[in-house]
Tab-separated table of C-alpha atoms and ligand atoms in Angstrom:
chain	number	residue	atom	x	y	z
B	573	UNK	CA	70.881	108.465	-5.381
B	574	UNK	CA	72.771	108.509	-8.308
B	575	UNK	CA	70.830	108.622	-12.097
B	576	UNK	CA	72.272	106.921	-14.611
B	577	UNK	CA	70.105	107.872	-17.723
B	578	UNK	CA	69.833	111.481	-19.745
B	579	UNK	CA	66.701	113.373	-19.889
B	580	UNK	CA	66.508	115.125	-23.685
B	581	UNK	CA	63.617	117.176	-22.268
B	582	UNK	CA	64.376	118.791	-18.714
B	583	UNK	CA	63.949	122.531	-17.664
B	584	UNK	CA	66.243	124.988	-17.930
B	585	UNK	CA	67.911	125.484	-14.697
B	586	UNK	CA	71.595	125.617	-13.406
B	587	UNK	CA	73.308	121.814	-13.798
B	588	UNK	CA	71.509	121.404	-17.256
B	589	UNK	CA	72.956	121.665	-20.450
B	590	UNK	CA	71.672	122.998	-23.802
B	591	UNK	CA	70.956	120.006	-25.938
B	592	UNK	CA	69.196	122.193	-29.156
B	593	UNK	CA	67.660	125.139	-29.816
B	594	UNK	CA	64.106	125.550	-31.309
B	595	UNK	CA	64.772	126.643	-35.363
B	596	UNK	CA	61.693	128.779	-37.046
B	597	UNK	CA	60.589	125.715	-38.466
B	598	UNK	CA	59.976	123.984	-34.969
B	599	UNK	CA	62.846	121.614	-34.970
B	600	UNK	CA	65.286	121.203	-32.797
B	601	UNK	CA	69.164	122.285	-34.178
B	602	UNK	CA	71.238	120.239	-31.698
B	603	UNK	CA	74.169	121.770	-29.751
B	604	UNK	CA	77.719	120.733	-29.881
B	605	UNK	CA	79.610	120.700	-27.754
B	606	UNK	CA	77.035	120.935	-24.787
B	607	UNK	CA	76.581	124.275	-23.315
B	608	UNK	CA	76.339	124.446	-19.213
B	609	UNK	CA	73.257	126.398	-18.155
B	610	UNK	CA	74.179	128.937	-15.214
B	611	UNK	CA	73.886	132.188	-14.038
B	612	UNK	CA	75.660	133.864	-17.705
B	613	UNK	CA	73.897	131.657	-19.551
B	614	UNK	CA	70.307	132.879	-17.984
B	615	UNK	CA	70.950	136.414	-18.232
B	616	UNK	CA	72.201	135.939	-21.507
B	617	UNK	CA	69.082	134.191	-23.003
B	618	UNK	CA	66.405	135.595	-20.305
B	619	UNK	CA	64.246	133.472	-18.359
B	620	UNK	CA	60.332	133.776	-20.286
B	621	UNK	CA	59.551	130.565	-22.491
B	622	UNK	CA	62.877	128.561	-21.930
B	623	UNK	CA	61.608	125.394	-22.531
B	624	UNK	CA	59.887	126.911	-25.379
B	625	UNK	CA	62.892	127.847	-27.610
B	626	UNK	CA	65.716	125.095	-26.215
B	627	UNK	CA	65.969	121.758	-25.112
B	628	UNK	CA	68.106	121.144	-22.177
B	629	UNK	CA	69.563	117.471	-20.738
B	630	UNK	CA	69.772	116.805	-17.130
B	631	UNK	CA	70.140	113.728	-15.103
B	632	UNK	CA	66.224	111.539	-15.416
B	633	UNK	CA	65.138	111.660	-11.985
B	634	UNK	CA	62.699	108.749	-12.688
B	635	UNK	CA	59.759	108.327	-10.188
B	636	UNK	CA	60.842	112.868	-8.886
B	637	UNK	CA	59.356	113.809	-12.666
B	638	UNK	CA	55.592	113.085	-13.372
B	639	UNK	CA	56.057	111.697	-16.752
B	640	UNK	CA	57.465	108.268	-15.049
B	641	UNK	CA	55.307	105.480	-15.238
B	642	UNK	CA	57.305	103.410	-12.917
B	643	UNK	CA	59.515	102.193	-14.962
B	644	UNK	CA	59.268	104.217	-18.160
B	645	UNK	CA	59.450	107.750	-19.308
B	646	UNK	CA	56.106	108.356	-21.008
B	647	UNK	CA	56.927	111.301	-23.005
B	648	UNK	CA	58.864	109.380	-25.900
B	649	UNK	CA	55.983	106.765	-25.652
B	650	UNK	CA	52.983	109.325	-26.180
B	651	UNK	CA	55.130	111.535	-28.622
B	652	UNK	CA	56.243	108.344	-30.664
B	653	UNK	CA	51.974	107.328	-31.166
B	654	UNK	CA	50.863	110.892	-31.959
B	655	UNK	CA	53.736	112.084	-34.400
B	656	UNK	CA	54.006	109.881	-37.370
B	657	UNK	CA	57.585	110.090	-38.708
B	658	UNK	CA	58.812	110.160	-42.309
B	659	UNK	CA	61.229	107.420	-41.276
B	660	UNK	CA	64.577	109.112	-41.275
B	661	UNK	CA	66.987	106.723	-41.082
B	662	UNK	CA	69.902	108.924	-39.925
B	663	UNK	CA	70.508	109.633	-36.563
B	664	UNK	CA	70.730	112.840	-35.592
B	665	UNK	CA	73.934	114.494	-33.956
B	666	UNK	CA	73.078	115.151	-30.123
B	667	UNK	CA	75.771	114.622	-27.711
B	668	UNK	CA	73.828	112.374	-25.181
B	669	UNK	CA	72.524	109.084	-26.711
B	670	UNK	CA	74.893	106.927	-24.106
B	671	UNK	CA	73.004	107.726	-21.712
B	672	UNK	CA	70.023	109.254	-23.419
B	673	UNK	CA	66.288	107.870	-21.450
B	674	UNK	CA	64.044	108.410	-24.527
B	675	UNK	CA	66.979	105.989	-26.896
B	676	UNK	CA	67.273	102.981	-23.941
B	677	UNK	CA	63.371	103.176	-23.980
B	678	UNK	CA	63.227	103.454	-27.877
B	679	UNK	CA	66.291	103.122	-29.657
B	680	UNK	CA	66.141	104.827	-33.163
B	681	UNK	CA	62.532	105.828	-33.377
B	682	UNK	CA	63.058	107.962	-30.407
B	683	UNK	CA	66.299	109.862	-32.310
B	684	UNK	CA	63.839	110.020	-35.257
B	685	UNK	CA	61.195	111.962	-33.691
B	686	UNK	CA	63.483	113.843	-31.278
B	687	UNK	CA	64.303	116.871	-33.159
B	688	UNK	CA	60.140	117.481	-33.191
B	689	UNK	CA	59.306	117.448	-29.731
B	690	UNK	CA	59.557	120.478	-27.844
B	691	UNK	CA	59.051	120.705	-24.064
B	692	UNK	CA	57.275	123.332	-23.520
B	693	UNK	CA	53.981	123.572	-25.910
E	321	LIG	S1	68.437	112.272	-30.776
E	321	LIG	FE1	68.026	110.264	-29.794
E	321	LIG	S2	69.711	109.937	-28.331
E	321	LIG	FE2	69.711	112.135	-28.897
E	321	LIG	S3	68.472	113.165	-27.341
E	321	LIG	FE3	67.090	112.665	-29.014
E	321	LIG	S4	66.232	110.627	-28.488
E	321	LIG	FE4	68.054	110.966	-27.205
């Protein structure tokens, strides 16, 4: 089965890509161009608390991840009713929104809440 959307919030294993790294002041500086997560990457960055100091894309594998509803991803829906936004207009620069899950679900007020979420909490 093919995927056609982007998880912004997938582990870190080989056939992901870096989408940001976790700054000091817990948000997320997004990486251009993507960076390929494999074997050099890993023992570059070690292994403990991946998903705490990146965020990595990989294909949405819908109804294989718990977070799908059954027809939604329900991490941009919880995350978008417990963080209350400044309303930043601007979108920020990741290289995914095409295909991005979290944007087709919620358009711009997943992008403006994006660069706070981090997977692993
Ligand atoms: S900034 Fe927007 S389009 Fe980019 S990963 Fe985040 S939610 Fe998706």
């Amino acid at each position: 089965m093919e995927f056609e959307r982007t998880c912004p919030s997938a582990p870190g294993v080989p056939g992901s890509t870096v989408l940001g790294v976790v700054t000091g002041n817990g948000r997320i500086a997004y990486v251009s161009p993507p960076v390929p997560v494999d074997d050099v990457f890993l023992d570059a960055v070690g292994t403990i608390d991946l998903e705490k100091r990146f965020r990595f894309a990989h294909a949405c594998v819908e109804g294989g991840c718990p977070q799908w509803t059954g027809s939604r991803c329900s991490v941009i829906d919880s995350a978008i009713e417990e963080i209350a936004t400044a309303g930043d207009a601007s979108l920020p620069a990741c290289t995914i929104r095409k295909t991005c899950r979290w944007f087709a679900q919620q358009g711009r007020n997943a992008c403006a809440i994006c660069p706070l979420v981090i997977t692993d909490t």
